[in-house]
Coordinates of C-alpha atoms in Angstrom, one line a residue:
M173 CA -12.9 -79.5 87.0
Q174 CA -9.7 -77.6 87.1
A175 CA -7.7 -80.7 88.2
E176 CA -8.8 -82.6 85.1
N177 CA -8.2 -79.6 82.8
N178 CA -4.6 -79.5 84.1
L179 CA -4.1 -83.0 82.7
L180 CA -4.9 -81.8 79.2
K181 CA -2.5 -79.7 77.1
K182 CA -3.6 -76.1 76.3
R183 CA -2.7 -75.8 72.6
V184 CA -5.8 -74.4 70.9
N185 CA -5.8 -70.7 70.0
L186 CA -8.5 -68.4 68.5
F187 CA -7.8 -69.3 64.9
D188 CA -7.9 -73.0 65.8
G189 CA -11.2 -72.5 67.7
I190 CA -12.8 -70.7 64.8
S191 CA -11.6 -73.5 62.5
I192 CA -13.1 -76.1 64.7
V193 CA -16.5 -74.3 64.8
A194 CA -16.6 -73.7 61.0
G195 CA -15.1 -77.1 60.1
A196 CA -17.7 -79.0 62.2
M197 CA -20.6 -77.0 60.8
I198 CA -19.6 -77.4 57.1
G199 CA -20.3 -81.0 56.1
S200 CA -22.5 -82.2 53.2
G201 CA -25.8 -80.6 54.3
I202 CA -25.4 -77.3 52.6
F203 CA -25.0 -79.1 49.2
I204 CA -28.2 -81.1 49.4
T205 CA -30.6 -79.7 52.1
S206 CA -32.0 -76.8 50.0
A207 CA -33.8 -79.3 47.7
D208 CA -36.0 -80.5 50.6
I209 CA -36.5 -76.9 51.9
A210 CA -37.5 -75.8 48.4
R211 CA -40.1 -78.6 48.3
S212 CA -41.4 -77.5 51.7
V213 CA -41.8 -73.8 51.1
G214 CA -41.9 -73.6 47.3
S215 CA -40.5 -70.1 46.7
P216 CA -37.0 -68.5 46.4
G217 CA -37.8 -65.8 48.9
W218 CA -39.0 -68.3 51.6
L219 CA -36.0 -70.5 50.9
M220 CA -33.7 -67.6 51.7
V221 CA -35.9 -66.7 54.8
V222 CA -35.4 -70.3 56.1
W223 CA -31.6 -70.0 55.8
L224 CA -31.7 -66.4 57.3
I225 CA -33.7 -67.6 60.3
T226 CA -31.2 -70.5 60.7
G227 CA -28.3 -68.2 60.7
I228 CA -29.9 -65.9 63.3
I229 CA -30.8 -68.8 65.6
T230 CA -27.4 -70.3 65.3
V231 CA -25.5 -67.0 66.0
I232 CA -27.9 -66.3 69.0
G233 CA -27.1 -69.7 70.3
A234 CA -23.4 -69.1 70.0
I235 CA -23.7 -65.8 71.7
S236 CA -25.5 -67.4 74.6
Y237 CA -23.1 -70.3 74.9
G238 CA -20.3 -67.8 74.9
E239 CA -21.3 -66.6 78.4
L240 CA -21.5 -70.2 79.7
A241 CA -18.1 -71.0 78.2
S242 CA -16.5 -67.9 79.8
M243 CA -18.0 -68.8 83.1
M244 CA -17.2 -72.5 83.0
P245 CA -14.1 -73.1 80.8
D246 CA -14.1 -76.8 81.6
V247 CA -13.6 -79.8 79.4
G248 CA -17.0 -81.3 78.4
G249 CA -18.6 -77.9 77.6
Q250 CA -22.3 -78.3 77.2
Y251 CA -22.4 -81.4 79.5
V252 CA -20.8 -79.3 82.3
Y253 CA -23.3 -76.4 81.8
L254 CA -26.3 -78.7 82.1
R255 CA -24.8 -80.5 85.1
E256 CA -24.1 -77.3 87.0
A257 CA -27.4 -75.6 86.2
Y258 CA -29.7 -78.5 86.8
N259 CA -28.3 -81.7 88.2
P260 CA -26.0 -84.6 87.2
L261 CA -28.9 -86.5 85.7
I262 CA -29.6 -83.9 83.0
G263 CA -25.9 -83.7 82.2
F264 CA -25.9 -87.5 81.9
L265 CA -28.9 -87.6 79.6
F266 CA -27.1 -85.1 77.3
G267 CA -23.9 -87.2 77.4
W268 CA -25.8 -90.5 76.9
T269 CA -27.7 -89.1 73.9
T270 CA -24.5 -87.5 72.5
F271 CA -22.5 -90.8 72.7
L272 CA -25.3 -93.1 71.7
V273 CA -26.6 -91.2 68.7
I274 CA -25.8 -87.6 68.2
Q275 CA -22.0 -87.6 67.9
C276 CA -21.4 -91.2 66.8
G277 CA -24.5 -91.2 64.5
S278 CA -23.3 -88.0 62.9
I279 CA -19.8 -89.4 62.4
A280 CA -21.2 -92.5 60.7
A281 CA -23.5 -90.5 58.5
V282 CA -20.7 -88.1 57.4
A283 CA -18.4 -91.0 56.7
V284 CA -21.0 -92.7 54.5
A285 CA -21.5 -89.4 52.6
F286 CA -17.7 -89.2 52.1
A287 CA -17.7 -92.7 50.7
K288 CA -20.7 -92.2 48.4
F289 CA -19.1 -89.1 46.9
S290 CA -15.9 -91.0 46.5
G291 CA -17.9 -93.3 44.3
V292 CA -18.2 -90.5 41.7
L293 CA -14.4 -90.6 41.2
F294 CA -14.0 -94.4 41.8
P295 CA -17.1 -96.3 40.5
W296 CA -16.0 -99.5 42.3
I297 CA -17.0 -97.7 45.5
S298 CA -20.7 -98.5 45.5
D299 CA -23.5 -99.8 47.8
R300 CA -24.2 -102.4 45.1
N301 CA -20.6 -103.7 45.2
I302 CA -21.1 -106.2 48.1
L303 CA -17.9 -107.8 49.5
F304 CA -19.4 -109.8 52.4
E305 CA -22.9 -110.8 53.3
A306 CA -24.2 -112.7 56.3
G307 CA -27.9 -112.4 57.2
F308 CA -28.8 -108.8 57.8
L309 CA -25.1 -107.7 57.6
K310 CA -24.0 -106.5 54.2
I311 CA -20.6 -105.0 53.8
S312 CA -20.2 -103.0 50.5
T313 CA -17.2 -101.1 49.2
T314 CA -18.9 -97.9 50.3
M315 CA -19.1 -99.3 53.9
V316 CA -15.4 -100.3 53.8
V317 CA -14.4 -96.7 52.8
A318 CA -16.6 -95.2 55.4
I319 CA -15.2 -97.4 58.2
S320 CA -11.7 -96.9 57.0
M321 CA -12.2 -93.1 57.2
I322 CA -13.5 -93.4 60.8
A323 CA -10.7 -95.7 61.8
F324 CA -8.0 -93.4 60.3
L325 CA -9.4 -90.2 61.9
T326 CA -9.8 -92.0 65.2
W327 CA -6.2 -93.0 65.2
L328 CA -5.1 -89.6 64.0
N329 CA -6.8 -87.9 66.9
T330 CA -5.1 -90.1 69.5
R331 CA -1.8 -88.6 68.3
G332 CA -2.4 -85.3 70.2
I333 CA -4.3 -82.1 70.0
V334 CA -1.6 -80.3 68.0
T335 CA -1.9 -82.9 65.2
G336 CA -5.6 -82.6 65.4
K337 CA -5.8 -78.9 65.2
I338 CA -3.4 -78.7 62.3
V339 CA -5.6 -81.0 60.3
V340 CA -8.7 -79.0 61.2
N341 CA -7.0 -75.8 60.1
I342 CA -6.0 -77.2 56.8
F343 CA -9.3 -78.7 55.9
T344 CA -11.4 -75.8 57.2
S345 CA -9.3 -73.2 55.3
T346 CA -9.6 -75.3 52.1
K347 CA -13.4 -75.6 52.6
V348 CA -14.0 -71.9 53.2
L349 CA -11.8 -70.8 50.3
A350 CA -13.6 -73.3 48.0
L351 CA -17.0 -72.0 49.1
F352 CA -15.9 -68.4 48.4
G353 CA -14.8 -69.7 44.9
F354 CA -18.2 -71.3 44.5
I355 CA -19.9 -68.0 45.4
L356 CA -17.8 -66.0 43.0
I357 CA -18.4 -68.4 40.1
G358 CA -22.1 -68.2 40.8
F359 CA -22.2 -64.4 40.8
F360 CA -20.1 -63.8 37.7
A361 CA -20.5 -66.8 35.5
I362 CA -24.3 -66.7 35.2
K363 CA -25.0 -63.0 34.9
G364 CA -28.4 -62.5 33.2
H365 CA -29.3 -66.2 33.3
E366 CA -33.0 -66.8 32.7
S367 CA -33.4 -68.9 35.8
W368 CA -32.9 -65.7 37.9
E369 CA -35.7 -63.9 36.0
I370 CA -38.0 -66.9 36.5
N371 CA -37.3 -67.0 40.3
K372 CA -37.8 -63.2 40.6
A373 CA -41.2 -63.5 39.1
V374 CA -42.4 -65.9 41.8
F375 CA -40.1 -64.8 44.6
W376 CA -42.7 -64.9 47.4
E377 CA -45.3 -67.3 46.0
A378 CA -45.0 -70.0 48.6
G379 CA -46.2 -73.5 47.9
Q380 CA -45.5 -77.0 49.2
I381 CA -45.0 -80.1 47.0
G382 CA -47.8 -82.6 48.1
A383 CA -49.1 -85.9 46.9
N384 CA -48.5 -86.7 43.2
N385 CA -46.1 -83.7 43.2
Q386 CA -48.9 -81.2 43.1
V387 CA -48.2 -77.7 44.5
I388 CA -50.2 -76.7 47.5
P389 CA -50.3 -72.9 48.0
L390 CA -49.2 -71.7 51.4
S391 CA -50.2 -68.7 53.5
G392 CA -50.9 -67.7 57.1
F393 CA -50.2 -70.2 59.8
V394 CA -49.8 -73.0 57.3
L395 CA -46.9 -71.2 55.8
V396 CA -45.4 -70.6 59.3
T397 CA -45.7 -74.3 60.0
A398 CA -44.0 -75.1 56.7
V399 CA -41.1 -72.8 57.5
A400 CA -40.8 -74.3 61.0
T401 CA -40.6 -77.9 59.7
A402 CA -38.2 -76.8 56.9
L403 CA -35.9 -75.3 59.6
V404 CA -35.0 -78.8 60.9
G405 CA -32.9 -79.5 57.8
S406 CA -31.1 -76.2 57.7
L407 CA -30.5 -76.2 61.5
F408 CA -28.9 -79.6 61.2
S409 CA -26.7 -78.4 58.3
S410 CA -25.6 -75.6 60.7
D411 CA -25.2 -78.0 63.7
A412 CA -22.1 -79.0 65.7
W413 CA -20.8 -75.4 66.2
Y414 CA -20.9 -76.0 70.0
N415 CA -18.3 -78.8 69.7
V416 CA -15.6 -76.3 70.5
T417 CA -17.0 -76.0 74.0
Y418 CA -16.2 -79.7 74.6
I419 CA -12.4 -79.0 74.3
S420 CA -12.4 -75.9 76.5
G421 CA -9.9 -77.5 78.8
E422 CA -7.4 -77.5 75.9
V423 CA -7.9 -73.9 74.8
I424 CA -5.5 -71.1 75.6
N425 CA -7.3 -68.4 77.6
P426 CA -10.6 -70.3 77.2
K427 CA -12.7 -67.6 78.9
R428 CA -12.0 -65.3 75.9
T429 CA -11.1 -67.7 73.1
V430 CA -14.1 -70.0 73.3
P431 CA -16.8 -67.3 73.2
L432 CA -15.0 -65.5 70.3
S433 CA -14.6 -68.8 68.4
L434 CA -18.3 -69.5 68.7
I435 CA -19.4 -66.1 67.6
F436 CA -17.0 -65.6 64.7
G437 CA -17.3 -69.3 63.5
T438 CA -21.0 -69.3 63.4
L439 CA -21.2 -65.8 61.8
I440 CA -18.8 -66.7 59.0
V441 CA -20.6 -70.0 58.1
S442 CA -24.1 -68.5 58.4
V443 CA -23.1 -65.7 55.9
I444 CA -21.5 -68.2 53.6
Y445 CA -24.6 -70.4 53.6
L446 CA -26.8 -67.4 52.7
F447 CA -24.6 -66.6 49.7
I448 CA -24.5 -70.2 48.6
N449 CA -28.3 -70.4 48.5
W450 CA -28.4 -67.0 46.7
V451 CA -26.1 -68.6 44.1
Y452 CA -28.5 -71.6 43.8
I453 CA -31.5 -69.4 43.0
R454 CA -29.4 -67.3 40.5
I455 CA -28.4 -70.4 38.6
L456 CA -31.3 -72.8 38.9
P457 CA -35.1 -72.3 38.8
L458 CA -36.5 -73.2 42.2
S459 CA -39.5 -75.1 40.8
G460 CA -39.0 -78.1 38.6
S461 CA -40.3 -81.6 37.7
P462 CA -39.0 -85.0 39.0
D463 CA -39.3 -86.1 35.3
G464 CA -37.1 -83.3 34.0
T465 CA -34.5 -84.3 31.5
D466 CA -31.9 -81.8 32.6
V467 CA -30.8 -79.8 35.6
L468 CA -32.8 -76.7 34.6
A469 CA -36.0 -78.7 34.1
R470 CA -35.6 -80.5 37.5
G471 CA -34.9 -77.2 39.3
I472 CA -33.8 -77.0 42.9
Q473 CA -36.8 -78.9 44.2
F474 CA -36.0 -82.1 42.2
A475 CA -32.2 -81.9 41.7
T476 CA -30.9 -85.4 41.2
D477 CA -30.4 -87.1 44.6
D478 CA -31.0 -83.6 46.0
R479 CA -27.5 -82.6 45.0
V480 CA -28.3 -78.9 44.3
A481 CA -24.7 -77.7 44.3
T482 CA -23.8 -80.3 41.7
S483 CA -26.8 -79.3 39.5
A484 CA -25.8 -75.6 39.9
M485 CA -22.2 -76.2 38.9
S486 CA -23.2 -78.4 35.9
V487 CA -24.8 -75.2 34.4
V488 CA -21.4 -73.6 34.5
F489 CA -19.0 -76.5 34.0
G490 CA -21.2 -79.1 32.2
D491 CA -20.1 -82.7 32.7
Y492 CA -17.1 -81.8 34.9
A493 CA -19.5 -80.5 37.6
A494 CA -20.0 -83.9 39.2
I495 CA -16.3 -84.6 39.6
I496 CA -15.6 -81.0 40.9
M497 CA -18.4 -81.2 43.5
A498 CA -17.4 -84.8 44.5
V499 CA -13.9 -83.7 45.3
F500 CA -15.2 -80.7 47.2
V501 CA -17.7 -82.7 49.3
M502 CA -15.0 -85.3 50.0
I503 CA -12.8 -82.5 51.4
S504 CA -15.7 -81.0 53.3
T505 CA -16.9 -84.2 54.9
F506 CA -13.4 -85.4 55.8
G507 CA -12.7 -82.1 57.6
C508 CA -16.1 -82.1 59.2
N509 CA -15.7 -85.7 60.6
H510 CA -12.2 -84.9 61.8
G511 CA -13.7 -82.1 64.0
L512 CA -16.5 -84.3 65.3
I513 CA -14.1 -87.1 66.2
L514 CA -11.7 -84.7 67.9
A515 CA -14.3 -82.9 70.1
G516 CA -16.8 -85.6 71.2
P517 CA -14.5 -87.7 73.4
R518 CA -14.0 -84.8 75.7
V519 CA -17.7 -85.1 76.8
Y520 CA -17.3 -88.8 77.7
Y521 CA -14.0 -87.9 79.4
A522 CA -15.8 -85.4 81.6
M523 CA -18.6 -87.9 82.4
A524 CA -16.0 -90.5 83.4
M525 CA -14.3 -88.0 85.7
D526 CA -17.7 -87.6 87.4
G527 CA -18.1 -91.4 87.7
L528 CA -20.8 -91.5 85.0
F529 CA -18.9 -93.5 82.4
F530 CA -16.2 -96.2 82.3
K531 CA -13.3 -95.2 84.5
R532 CA -10.8 -96.0 81.7
V533 CA -12.4 -93.3 79.6
A534 CA -10.9 -90.7 82.0
R535 CA -7.4 -91.8 81.2
I536 CA -5.1 -89.4 79.3
N537 CA -2.6 -91.1 76.9
S538 CA 1.1 -90.2 76.4
K539 CA 0.1 -87.6 73.8
G540 CA -2.1 -85.7 76.3
V541 CA -5.5 -86.6 74.9
P542 CA -8.3 -89.0 76.2
G543 CA -7.2 -91.9 73.9
F544 CA -9.6 -94.5 75.2
A545 CA -12.5 -92.2 74.9
I546 CA -11.5 -91.5 71.3
A547 CA -11.2 -95.2 70.6
I548 CA -14.6 -96.2 72.0
Q549 CA -16.3 -93.4 70.1
G550 CA -14.7 -94.7 66.9
I551 CA -15.8 -98.3 67.6
W552 CA -19.4 -97.3 68.3
A553 CA -19.5 -95.1 65.2
I554 CA -18.3 -98.0 63.1
L555 CA -20.9 -100.4 64.6
L556 CA -23.6 -97.8 63.7
C557 CA -22.2 -97.7 60.2
L558 CA -22.4 -101.5 59.9
S559 CA -25.9 -101.6 61.4
G560 CA -27.2 -99.1 58.8
T561 CA -29.4 -97.5 61.5
Y562 CA -27.5 -94.3 62.0
S563 CA -29.7 -92.3 59.5
D564 CA -32.9 -93.4 61.3
L565 CA -31.4 -92.6 64.7
L566 CA -30.4 -89.1 63.6
D567 CA -33.9 -88.5 62.4
Y568 CA -35.3 -89.6 65.8
V569 CA -33.1 -87.3 67.9
I570 CA -33.9 -84.1 66.1
F571 CA -36.4 -83.2 68.9
A572 CA -33.9 -84.2 71.6
V573 CA -31.2 -82.0 70.1
L574 CA -33.5 -79.0 70.0
L575 CA -34.6 -79.8 73.6
F576 CA -31.0 -79.8 74.9
F577 CA -30.3 -76.5 73.0
A578 CA -33.3 -74.9 74.8
L579 CA -32.3 -76.3 78.2
T580 CA -28.7 -75.1 77.7
I581 CA -29.8 -71.6 76.8
F582 CA -32.1 -71.6 79.8
T583 CA -29.1 -72.2 82.1
L584 CA -28.2 -68.6 81.5
Y585 CA -31.2 -67.5 83.6
I586 CA -30.7 -70.3 86.2
L587 CA -27.0 -69.6 86.8
R588 CA -27.5 -65.8 87.0
V589 CA -29.7 -66.5 90.0
K590 CA -27.9 -69.6 91.3
K591 CA -24.3 -68.4 90.9
P592 CA -24.5 -64.6 90.6
D593 CA -21.0 -64.0 91.9
V594 CA -19.1 -66.3 89.5
P595 CA -17.0 -64.1 87.2
R596 CA -18.4 -63.8 83.6
P597 CA -15.7 -62.3 81.4
Y598 CA -18.2 -62.3 78.6
K599 CA -21.9 -61.8 79.0
A600 CA -24.6 -62.8 76.5
W601 CA -25.5 -59.9 74.3
G602 CA -29.2 -58.8 74.6
Y603 CA -29.8 -60.7 77.8
P604 CA -32.6 -61.5 78.8
V605 CA -34.5 -60.8 75.6
I606 CA -32.3 -62.4 72.9
P607 CA -31.7 -65.8 74.7
A608 CA -35.5 -65.8 75.4
L609 CA -36.2 -65.5 71.6
Y610 CA -34.0 -68.5 71.0
I611 CA -35.8 -70.6 73.6
L612 CA -39.2 -69.5 72.2
T613 CA -38.2 -70.3 68.6
T614 CA -36.8 -73.7 69.4
T615 CA -39.8 -74.5 71.6
F616 CA -42.2 -73.5 68.8
I617 CA -40.3 -75.8 66.3
M618 CA -40.5 -78.6 68.9
V619 CA -44.2 -78.2 69.2
I620 CA -44.7 -78.2 65.5
L621 CA -42.6 -81.4 65.2
L622 CA -44.6 -83.1 68.0
I623 CA -47.8 -82.3 66.1
Y624 CA -46.8 -82.9 62.5
K625 CA -43.9 -85.3 62.7
P626 CA -44.6 -87.5 65.8
N627 CA -42.9 -90.5 64.1
Y628 CA -39.6 -88.7 64.5
T629 CA -40.1 -86.9 67.8
F630 CA -41.4 -89.6 70.1
P631 CA -38.7 -92.2 69.3
G632 CA -36.1 -89.5 70.1
L633 CA -37.7 -88.8 73.4
V634 CA -37.7 -92.5 74.2
I635 CA -33.9 -92.7 73.5
V636 CA -33.3 -89.8 75.9
L637 CA -35.6 -91.1 78.6
L638 CA -34.0 -94.6 78.4
G639 CA -31.0 -92.9 79.9
I640 CA -32.8 -92.3 83.2
P641 CA -32.8 -95.9 84.4
V642 CA -29.3 -96.3 83.0
Y643 CA -28.1 -93.3 85.1
Y644 CA -29.5 -94.7 88.4
L645 CA -28.2 -98.2 87.6
W646 CA -24.8 -96.7 86.9
R647 CA -24.8 -94.7 90.1
R648 CA -25.8 -97.8 92.1
F649 CA -23.2 -100.1 90.7
S650 CA -20.2 -97.8 90.0

């Protein structure tokens, strides 16, 4: 793919790469996901264990992807790794699922999150404020803001990679600094708060919230299962770190820069996420009641609308917390979506160069970026927004995403045999044991999901498998 890489301008340095990794990872998940995890595992200690495991898995994944990125510094990243290790069909299935649901669905979901938090500052932005209705189609002010965000960022990313990376750097730096501020406030503003004493007393007493909000004690394999299912939410809050591999063709010295960006970016965010959750359990009791009259009575488990960060800050700042967190989440989701919109089109571009997507998608515009690929991604994300199905689709592809993770890590073993002489400036640390641990862990989570959440896993498999006939039809008629 060197010819196609030469069409793209190499403007992304190490700082930019780290910003893209961290910026894509930090969205709205860290501010809400801990409530669901707390309901699943029921103790402060196990809440922290879930986030610790998430961080370890994510960093191991980044370390493993680093070798692949140094070996194949091509535009398209993960798509290229799968194509080269297996065959074009597997690469296509990844690209198909990425375009159809993973990337565009994530863009739609993040845009709606941005719009909903905007409603805290501007009450007229609401799902209940319907501007247009025709049959199943309802366009609210929330939807208008979400669509406007996608349209603006899509246009912005057609202006060139330099413009794109500057915006990423600004928003990622702002997010990281704000999160450090959140952590400092949590550590110093609530010293000696009684919530911490309550949590310490039940630190390892695991329990799951069942029917009628009754607590079901957890131990043994049942506890392991609860942790595995809880990992789904935290892993998705730490997702999208691999997006930087998609733009490898635009990275300066990609064989070094991309692996380092992956490792430093995931490590920074994983550590921040651990400290954020430590702040949560220092400020708020983990256990609570859905009928609680204030944030302390509701606890982490039943924070209003699962907005744990807002509840934590309200202990410190009172009524101003909602506004403070709304502004922060708006900044976070805006920056996150910019990174997603920037990176995704490079996968479709690589597919088009291989004859597996519309030919026009392979065109580079006057600014040196795949403008048409960026545009069709924006259009599909907007259509998903309008349909309202993006949330369901994202739930369905949880299994598929984990499957592609495991398949990609397994390419390390395949390519060491298949292409032993290809230079590898960076080699995965701990090979073959550490990558194997990643594969075993993700496989275990997939098995648990197949058993305990088949309503999510099987629709996801169907979405992926539908790509098989599409692939052969495309090859036949293209």
